[in-house]
Amino acid sequence: MKQIKLIILVIYIFVTSCQSQEIEITKQPTDLPVKISISKSYNDSTIVNIMLPQKLLVKNGSNKTRLVQTRLSLSGANIYGEKGSRLYAFKDSLVFPPYKQIFSENEKQVFSLYASYQTYLTDKEKNQLLKGSKLVQLKHKKEVYDVNPLIDVNKIISKKIPDSLKGFIRFSLYDMPLDSSSYKNIPIEF
């Protein structure tokens, strides 16, 4: 009987010691401005990408983990973006989101990301958003502006991007020692 208890104890210790602490992703407050990119202009409207800032703190657990991919998912599942909806990272300018990156044990890292939604704006809405805005980048021959922080962007955004299309930032992760994949969905809020 003692041997059985001892064997069960050893198995329990072995199993619990092999489990990794999962990677933890939390939202952080950000002071980055909303960005707008002009895609195509028509007589009375314009196709734009409205880019909303998201700042995330990633804390790795006890195992070496590889970030396979970071995407904007409108449903939280493996379904990615409507036409024009994308995710960008921000490092002095808009770049592709992080991928193929390895986190060491107990590593912490902050990601500044932009969730981009393509929509139509009337000329009046476009002019309202661009009033006092600053041109900061040319990306794929498209002008990218920092929207003036004094403008109430949420009023326009809430009309153009319903709650059902806000979506998630989806992290695809691979735990190297355990040879297992996992996903983290972080809801986008604005």
Coordinates of N, CA and C in Angstrom, one line a residue:
M1 N 0.8 -1.2 0.0 CA 0.0 0.0 0.0 C 0.9 1.3 0.0
K2 N 2.0 1.2 0.8 CA 2.9 2.4 0.8 C 3.5 2.6 -0.6
Q3 N 3.8 1.5 -1.3 CA 4.4 1.6 -2.6 C 3.4 2.3 -3.6
I4 N 2.2 1.9 -3.5 CA 1.2 2.5 -4.4 C 1.0 4.0 -4.1
K5 N 1.0 4.4 -2.9 CA 0.9 5.8 -2.5 C 2.1 6.6 -3.0
L6 N 3.3 5.9 -2.8 CA 4.6 6.6 -3.2 C 4.6 6.7 -4.8
I7 N 4.1 5.7 -5.5 CA 4.1 5.8 -7.0 C 3.1 6.9 -7.4
I8 N 2.0 6.9 -6.8 CA 1.0 8.0 -7.1 C 1.6 9.4 -6.9
L9 N 2.2 9.5 -5.7 CA 2.9 10.8 -5.4 C 3.9 11.2 -6.4
V10 N 4.8 10.2 -6.8 CA 5.8 10.5 -7.8 C 5.2 10.9 -9.1
I11 N 4.2 10.2 -9.6 CA 3.5 10.5 -10.8 C 2.9 11.9 -10.7
Y12 N 2.2 12.2 -9.6 CA 1.6 13.5 -9.5 C 2.7 14.6 -9.5
I13 N 3.8 14.5 -8.9 CA 4.8 15.5 -8.9 C 5.4 15.6 -10.3
F14 N 5.6 14.5 -11.0 CA 6.1 14.5 -12.3 C 5.1 15.3 -13.3
V15 N 3.9 15.0 -13.2 CA 2.9 15.6 -14.1 C 2.8 17.1 -13.8
T16 N 2.7 17.5 -12.6 CA 2.6 18.9 -12.2 C 3.8 19.7 -12.6
S17 N 5.0 19.1 -12.5 CA 6.2 19.8 -12.8 C 6.4 20.0 -14.3
C18 N 5.8 19.1 -15.1 CA 5.9 19.2 -16.5 C 5.0 20.2 -17.2
Q19 N 4.0 20.6 -16.4 CA 3.0 21.6 -17.0 C 3.6 23.0 -17.0
S20 N 3.5 23.7 -18.1 CA 4.0 25.0 -18.2 C 3.1 26.0 -17.7
Q21 N 3.6 27.1 -17.3 CA 2.8 28.3 -17.0 C 2.5 28.9 -18.4
E22 N 1.2 29.1 -18.6 CA 0.8 29.7 -19.9 C 1.3 31.1 -20.1
I23 N 1.3 31.5 -21.3 CA 1.7 32.9 -21.6 C 0.5 33.7 -21.3
E24 N 0.7 34.9 -20.7 CA -0.4 35.8 -20.2 C -0.3 37.1 -21.0
I25 N -1.4 37.5 -21.6 CA -1.5 38.7 -22.4 C -2.5 39.6 -21.8
T26 N -2.1 40.8 -21.5 CA -3.0 41.8 -20.9 C -3.0 43.1 -21.6
K27 N -4.1 43.8 -21.7 CA -4.2 45.1 -22.3 C -3.6 46.2 -21.4
Q28 N -3.0 47.1 -22.0 CA -2.4 48.3 -21.3 C -3.0 49.6 -21.9
P29 N -3.0 50.6 -21.1 CA -3.4 51.9 -21.6 C -2.4 52.4 -22.6
T30 N -2.9 53.1 -23.6 CA -2.0 53.6 -24.6 C -2.3 55.1 -24.9
D31 N -1.2 55.8 -25.3 CA -1.4 57.2 -25.7 C -1.2 57.4 -27.2
L32 N -1.1 56.3 -27.9 CA -0.9 56.4 -29.3 C -2.2 57.0 -30.0
P33 N -2.0 57.8 -31.0 CA -3.2 58.4 -31.7 C -3.9 57.4 -32.6
V34 N -5.1 57.6 -32.9 CA -5.9 56.9 -34.0 C -5.2 57.4 -35.3
K35 N -5.1 56.4 -36.2 CA -4.5 56.8 -37.5 C -5.6 56.5 -38.6
I36 N -5.5 57.2 -39.7 CA -6.4 57.1 -40.8 C -5.5 57.0 -42.1
S37 N -5.9 56.1 -43.0 CA -5.2 56.0 -44.2 C -6.2 56.1 -45.4
I38 N -5.9 57.0 -46.3 CA -6.8 57.2 -47.4 C -6.5 56.2 -48.5
S39 N -7.5 55.4 -48.9 CA -7.3 54.3 -49.9 C -7.7 54.8 -51.3
K40 N -9.0 55.3 -51.4 CA -9.5 55.6 -52.7 C -10.6 56.7 -52.6
S41 N -10.5 57.7 -53.4 CA -11.5 58.8 -53.3 C -12.5 58.7 -54.5
Y42 N -13.8 59.0 -54.2 CA -14.8 59.1 -55.2 C -15.4 60.5 -55.1
N43 N -16.4 60.8 -55.9 CA -17.0 62.1 -55.9 C -17.5 62.6 -54.6
D44 N -18.2 61.7 -53.9 CA -18.9 62.1 -52.6 C -18.4 61.3 -51.4
S45 N -17.5 60.4 -51.6 CA -17.1 59.5 -50.4 C -15.6 59.1 -50.7
T46 N -15.1 58.5 -49.6 CA -13.7 58.0 -49.7 C -13.6 56.7 -48.9
I47 N -12.8 55.7 -49.5 CA -12.5 54.5 -48.8 C -11.3 54.8 -47.9
V48 N -11.4 54.5 -46.6 CA -10.3 54.8 -45.7 C -10.1 53.5 -44.8
N49 N -8.9 53.5 -44.2 CA -8.7 52.5 -43.2 C -8.5 53.3 -41.9
I50 N -9.4 53.0 -40.9 CA -9.3 53.6 -39.6 C -8.5 52.6 -38.7
M51 N -7.4 53.1 -38.2 CA -6.5 52.3 -37.4 C -6.6 52.6 -35.9
L52 N -7.0 51.7 -35.1 CA -7.2 51.9 -33.7 C -6.0 51.3 -32.9
P53 N -5.4 52.1 -32.0 CA -4.2 51.6 -31.2 C -4.6 50.6 -30.1
Q54 N -3.8 49.6 -30.0 CA -4.0 48.6 -28.9 C -2.6 48.3 -28.4
K55 N -2.4 48.4 -27.1 CA -1.1 48.1 -26.4 C -1.3 46.9 -25.5
L56 N -0.4 45.8 -25.8 CA -0.5 44.6 -25.1 C 0.8 44.2 -24.4
L57 N 0.7 43.8 -23.1 CA 1.8 43.3 -22.4 C 1.8 41.7 -22.4
V58 N 2.8 41.1 -22.9 CA 2.9 39.7 -23.0 C 3.9 39.2 -22.0
K59 N 3.5 38.3 -21.1 CA 4.3 37.7 -20.1 C 4.4 36.2 -20.4
N60 N 5.6 35.7 -20.6 CA 5.8 34.3 -20.9 C 5.9 33.5 -19.6
G61 N 5.4 32.3 -19.6 CA 5.5 31.4 -18.5 C 6.9 30.8 -18.3
S62 N 6.9 29.6 -17.9 CA 8.2 28.9 -17.6 C 8.8 28.2 -18.8
N63 N 8.1 28.1 -19.9 CA 8.7 27.4 -21.0 C 9.0 28.3 -22.2
K64 N 10.0 27.9 -23.0 CA 10.3 28.7 -24.2 C 9.2 28.6 -25.2
T65 N 8.7 29.7 -25.6 CA 7.5 29.8 -26.5 C 7.8 30.6 -27.7
R66 N 7.3 30.1 -28.9 CA 7.4 30.8 -30.1 C 6.1 31.4 -30.5
L67 N 6.1 32.7 -30.9 CA 5.0 33.4 -31.4 C 5.0 33.1 -32.9
V68 N 4.0 32.3 -33.3 CA 4.0 31.8 -34.7 C 3.4 32.9 -35.6
Q69 N 2.3 33.5 -35.1 CA 1.6 34.5 -36.0 C 0.7 35.4 -35.1
T70 N 0.5 36.6 -35.5 CA -0.4 37.6 -34.8 C -1.3 38.1 -35.9
R71 N -2.6 38.0 -35.8 CA -3.6 38.4 -36.8 C -4.8 39.1 -36.2
L72 N -5.5 39.8 -37.0 CA -6.8 40.4 -36.7 C -7.8 39.4 -37.1
S73 N -8.6 38.9 -36.1 CA -9.7 37.9 -36.4 C -11.0 38.5 -36.0
L74 N -11.9 38.6 -37.0 CA -13.2 39.2 -36.7 C -14.2 38.3 -35.9
S75 N -13.9 37.0 -35.8 CA -14.8 36.1 -35.1 C -14.1 35.5 -33.9
G76 N -12.8 35.6 -33.8 CA -12.1 34.9 -32.7 C -11.6 33.5 -33.1
A77 N -12.1 33.0 -34.2 CA -11.8 31.7 -34.6 C -10.7 31.8 -35.7
N78 N -10.5 30.8 -36.5 CA -9.4 30.8 -37.5 C -9.9 31.5 -38.7
I79 N -10.8 32.5 -38.6 CA -11.3 33.3 -39.7 C -10.7 34.6 -39.6
Y80 N -10.0 35.0 -40.7 CA -9.3 36.3 -40.6 C -9.9 37.3 -41.5
G81 N -10.0 38.5 -41.0 CA -10.4 39.7 -41.7 C -11.3 39.7 -42.9
E82 N -12.2 40.7 -42.8 CA -12.9 41.1 -44.0 C -11.9 41.8 -44.9
K83 N -12.3 42.1 -46.1 CA -11.4 42.8 -47.0 C -11.0 44.1 -46.4
G84 N -9.7 44.3 -46.3 CA -9.2 45.6 -45.8 C -9.0 45.6 -44.3
S85 N -9.5 44.7 -43.5 CA -9.2 44.6 -42.1 C -7.9 44.0 -41.8
R86 N -7.0 44.6 -41.1 CA -5.7 44.1 -40.9 C -5.1 44.5 -39.5
L87 N -4.0 43.9 -39.2 CA -3.3 44.2 -38.0 C -1.9 44.7 -38.3
Y88 N -1.5 45.8 -37.7 CA -0.2 46.4 -37.9 C 0.5 46.5 -36.6
A89 N 1.8 46.4 -36.6 CA 2.6 46.7 -35.4 C 3.1 48.2 -35.6
F90 N 3.5 48.8 -34.5 CA 4.0 50.2 -34.6 C 5.3 50.3 -34.0
K91 N 6.3 50.6 -34.8 CA 7.7 50.9 -34.3 C 8.2 52.1 -35.1
D92 N 7.9 53.3 -34.7 CA 8.2 54.6 -35.4 C 7.3 54.7 -36.7
S93 N 6.8 53.6 -37.2 CA 5.9 53.6 -38.4 C 5.1 52.3 -38.3
L94 N 4.1 52.2 -39.2 CA 3.3 51.0 -39.3 C 4.1 49.9 -40.0
V95 N 4.2 48.7 -39.4 CA 4.9 47.6 -40.0 C 4.1 46.3 -39.8
F96 N 4.5 45.2 -40.4 CA 3.8 44.0 -40.2 C 3.7 43.6 -38.8
P97 N 2.7 42.9 -38.3 CA 2.6 42.4 -36.9 C 3.6 41.4 -36.6
P98 N 3.9 41.2 -35.3 CA 5.0 40.3 -34.9 C 4.6 38.9 -35.3
Y99 N 5.7 38.1 -35.7 CA 5.5 36.7 -36.0 C 6.9 36.0 -35.9
K100 N 6.9 34.7 -35.8 CA 8.1 33.9 -35.8 C 9.1 34.5 -34.8
Q101 N 8.7 34.8 -33.6 CA 9.5 35.4 -32.6 C 9.5 34.4 -31.4
I102 N 10.6 34.3 -30.7 CA 10.8 33.4 -29.6 C 10.8 34.1 -28.3
F103 N 10.0 33.7 -27.3 CA 10.0 34.3 -26.0 C 10.8 33.3 -25.1
S104 N 11.8 33.9 -24.4 CA 12.5 33.1 -23.4 C 11.6 32.8 -22.2
E105 N 12.1 32.0 -21.3 CA 11.3 31.7 -20.0 C 11.2 33.0 -19.2
N106 N 10.0 33.3 -18.7 CA 9.6 34.5 -17.9 C 9.9 35.8 -18.6
E107 N 10.0 35.9 -19.9 CA 10.2 37.1 -20.6 C 8.9 38.0 -20.7
K108 N 9.1 39.3 -20.6 CA 8.0 40.2 -20.7 C 8.3 41.1 -21.9
Q109 N 7.2 41.4 -22.7 CA 7.4 42.3 -23.9 C 6.1 43.0 -24.1
V110 N 6.2 44.3 -24.6 CA 5.1 45.1 -24.8 C 5.0 45.3 -26.4
F111 N 3.8 45.1 -26.9 CA 3.5 45.2 -28.3 C 2.5 46.4 -28.5
S112 N 2.9 47.3 -29.4 CA 2.0 48.4 -29.8 C 1.4 48.0 -31.2
L113 N 0.1 47.8 -31.2 CA -0.5 47.3 -32.4 C -1.6 48.2 -32.9
Y114 N -1.9 48.2 -34.1 CA -3.1 48.9 -34.7 C -4.0 47.9 -35.4
A115 N -5.3 48.0 -35.0 CA -6.3 47.2 -35.7 C -6.9 48.1 -36.7
S116 N -6.8 47.7 -38.0 CA -7.2 48.5 -39.1 C -8.5 48.0 -39.7
Y117 N -9.5 48.9 -39.9 CA -10.8 48.6 -40.4 C -11.1 49.4 -41.7
Q118 N -11.4 48.8 -42.8 CA -11.7 49.5 -44.0 C -13.2 49.9 -44.0
T119 N -13.5 51.2 -44.3 CA -14.8 51.7 -44.4 C -15.0 52.8 -45.3
Y120 N -16.2 53.2 -45.6 CA -16.5 54.4 -46.4 C -16.7 55.6 -45.5
L121 N -16.2 56.7 -45.8 CA -16.6 58.0 -45.1 C -17.1 59.0 -46.1
T122 N -18.1 59.7 -45.7 CA -18.6 60.8 -46.6 C -17.5 61.9 -46.6
D123 N -17.5 62.8 -47.5 CA -16.5 63.9 -47.6 C -16.5 64.7 -46.3
K124 N -17.7 64.9 -45.7 CA -17.9 65.7 -44.5 C -17.2 64.9 -43.3
E125 N -17.4 63.6 -43.2 CA -16.7 62.8 -42.1 C -15.2 62.8 -42.3
K126 N -14.8 62.6 -43.6 CA -13.3 62.6 -43.8 C -12.7 63.9 -43.5
N127 N -13.3 65.0 -43.9 CA -12.7 66.4 -43.6 C -12.7 66.6 -42.1
Q128 N -13.7 66.1 -41.4 CA -13.8 66.3 -39.9 C -12.6 65.5 -39.3
L129 N -12.4 64.3 -39.7 CA -11.3 63.5 -39.2 C -9.9 64.1 -39.5
L130 N -9.8 64.6 -40.7 CA -8.5 65.1 -41.1 C -8.2 66.5 -40.7
K131 N -9.1 67.2 -40.1 CA -8.9 68.6 -39.6 C -7.9 68.6 -38.5
G132 N -6.8 69.2 -38.7 CA -5.7 69.3 -37.7 C -4.9 68.0 -37.6
S133 N -5.2 67.0 -38.5 CA -4.4 65.8 -38.5 C -3.0 66.0 -39.1
K134 N -2.1 65.1 -38.8 CA -0.7 65.3 -39.3 C -0.3 64.1 -40.2
L135 N 0.2 64.3 -41.4 CA 0.7 63.3 -42.2 C 2.0 62.7 -41.6
V136 N 2.0 61.4 -41.4 CA 3.1 60.8 -40.7 C 3.8 59.7 -41.5
Q137 N 3.2 59.2 -42.5 CA 3.8 58.1 -43.3 C 3.1 57.9 -44.6
L138 N 3.9 57.4 -45.6 CA 3.3 57.0 -46.8 C 3.5 55.4 -46.8
K139 N 2.4 54.7 -46.9 CA 2.5 53.3 -46.8 C 1.8 52.7 -48.1
H140 N 2.6 52.0 -48.9 CA 2.0 51.5 -50.2 C 1.4 52.6 -51.0
K141 N 2.0 53.7 -51.1 CA 1.5 54.9 -51.8 C 0.2 55.5 -51.3
K142 N -0.1 55.2 -50.0 CA -1.3 55.7 -49.4 C -0.8 56.6 -48.2
E143 N -1.5 57.7 -48.0 CA -1.1 58.7 -47.0 C -1.7 58.2 -45.6
V144 N -0.9 58.2 -44.6 CA -1.3 57.8 -43.3 C -1.2 59.0 -42.4
Y145 N -2.3 59.3 -41.7 CA -2.4 60.5 -40.8 C -2.6 60.1 -39.4
D146 N -2.0 60.9 -38.5 CA -2.4 60.8 -37.0 C -3.6 61.8 -36.9
V147 N -4.7 61.2 -36.4 CA -5.9 62.0 -36.2 C -5.7 62.9 -35.0
N148 N -6.1 64.2 -35.1 CA -6.0 65.2 -34.1 C -6.7 64.6 -32.8
P149 N -6.0 64.6 -31.7 CA -6.6 64.0 -30.4 C -7.8 64.8 -29.9
L150 N -8.0 66.0 -30.4 CA -9.1 66.8 -29.9 C -10.4 66.4 -30.6
I151 N -10.3 65.7 -31.7 CA -11.5 65.2 -32.4 C -12.1 64.0 -31.7
D152 N -13.4 64.0 -31.6 CA -14.1 62.9 -31.0 C -14.3 61.8 -32.1
V153 N -13.3 60.9 -32.2 CA -13.3 59.8 -33.2 C -14.3 58.8 -32.9
N154 N -14.5 58.5 -31.6 CA -15.4 57.4 -31.2 C -16.8 57.6 -31.8
K155 N -17.3 58.8 -31.9 CA -18.6 59.0 -32.5 C -18.7 58.5 -33.9
I156 N -17.7 58.8 -34.7 CA -17.6 58.3 -36.1 C -17.4 56.8 -36.1
I157 N -16.5 56.3 -35.3 CA -16.1 54.9 -35.3 C -17.3 54.0 -34.9
S158 N -18.0 54.4 -33.9 CA -19.1 53.6 -33.4 C -20.2 53.4 -34.5
K159 N -20.3 54.4 -35.4 CA -21.3 54.3 -36.5 C -20.8 53.4 -37.6
K160 N -19.5 53.4 -37.9 CA -18.9 52.7 -39.0 C -18.5 51.3 -38.7
I161 N -18.1 51.0 -37.4 CA -17.6 49.7 -37.0 C -18.5 49.2 -35.9
P162 N -19.5 48.3 -36.2 CA -20.3 47.8 -35.2 C -19.6 46.8 -34.2
D163 N -20.2 46.6 -33.1 CA -19.6 45.7 -32.1 C -19.3 44.3 -32.7
S164 N -20.1 43.9 -33.6 CA -20.0 42.5 -34.2 C -18.7 42.4 -35.1
L165 N -18.2 43.6 -35.5 CA -17.0 43.5 -36.3 C -15.7 44.0 -35.6
K166 N -15.7 44.3 -34.3 CA -14.5 44.7 -33.6 C -13.5 43.6 -33.7
G167 N -13.9 42.4 -33.3 CA -13.0 41.2 -33.5 C -12.0 41.1 -32.3
F168 N -10.9 40.3 -32.6 CA -9.9 39.9 -31.7 C -8.6 40.0 -32.3
I169 N -7.6 40.3 -31.4 CA -6.2 40.1 -31.8 C -5.9 38.6 -31.5
R170 N -5.5 37.8 -32.5 CA -5.3 36.4 -32.2 C -3.8 36.1 -32.3
F171 N -3.3 35.6 -31.2 CA -1.9 35.1 -31.1 C -1.9 33.6 -31.3
S172 N -1.1 33.1 -32.3 CA -0.9 31.7 -32.4 C 0.5 31.4 -31.8
L173 N 0.5 30.5 -30.8 CA 1.7 30.2 -30.0 C 2.1 28.8 -30.1
Y174 N 3.4 28.5 -29.9 CA 3.9 27.1 -29.9 C 4.8 27.0 -28.7
D175 N 4.4 26.1 -27.8 CA 5.2 25.8 -26.6 C 6.3 24.7 -27.1
M176 N 7.5 25.2 -27.1 CA 8.6 24.3 -27.7 C 8.9 23.1 -26.9
P177 N 9.1 23.1 -25.6 CA 9.4 21.9 -24.9 C 8.2 20.9 -24.9
L178 N 7.0 21.4 -24.8 CA 5.9 20.5 -24.8 C 5.4 20.1 -26.2
D179 N 5.9 20.7 -27.2 CA 5.5 20.4 -28.6 C 4.0 20.6 -28.8
S180 N 3.5 21.7 -28.3 CA 2.0 21.9 -28.4 C 1.7 23.4 -28.9
S181 N 0.6 23.5 -29.6 CA 0.2 24.8 -30.1 C -1.0 25.3 -29.2
S182 N -1.1 26.6 -29.1 CA -2.2 27.2 -28.4 C -2.5 28.6 -29.1
Y183 N -3.7 29.1 -28.7 CA -4.2 30.4 -29.3 C -4.7 31.2 -28.2
K184 N -4.4 32.5 -28.3 CA -5.0 33.5 -27.3 C -5.7 34.6 -28.1
N185 N -6.9 34.8 -27.7 CA -7.8 35.9 -28.4 C -7.9 37.0 -27.4
I186 N -7.5 38.2 -27.8 CA -7.7 39.4 -27.0 C -8.7 40.3 -27.7
P187 N -9.8 40.5 -27.0 CA -10.9 41.4 -27.7 C -10.4 42.8 -27.9
I188 N -10.8 43.4 -29.0 CA -10.4 44.7 -29.3 C -11.5 45.6 -28.7
E189 N -11.1 46.7 -28.0 CA -12.0 47.6 -27.4 C -11.6 49.0 -27.9
F190 N -12.7 49.8 -28.1 CA -12.5 51.2 -28.4 C -13.7 52.0 -28.0

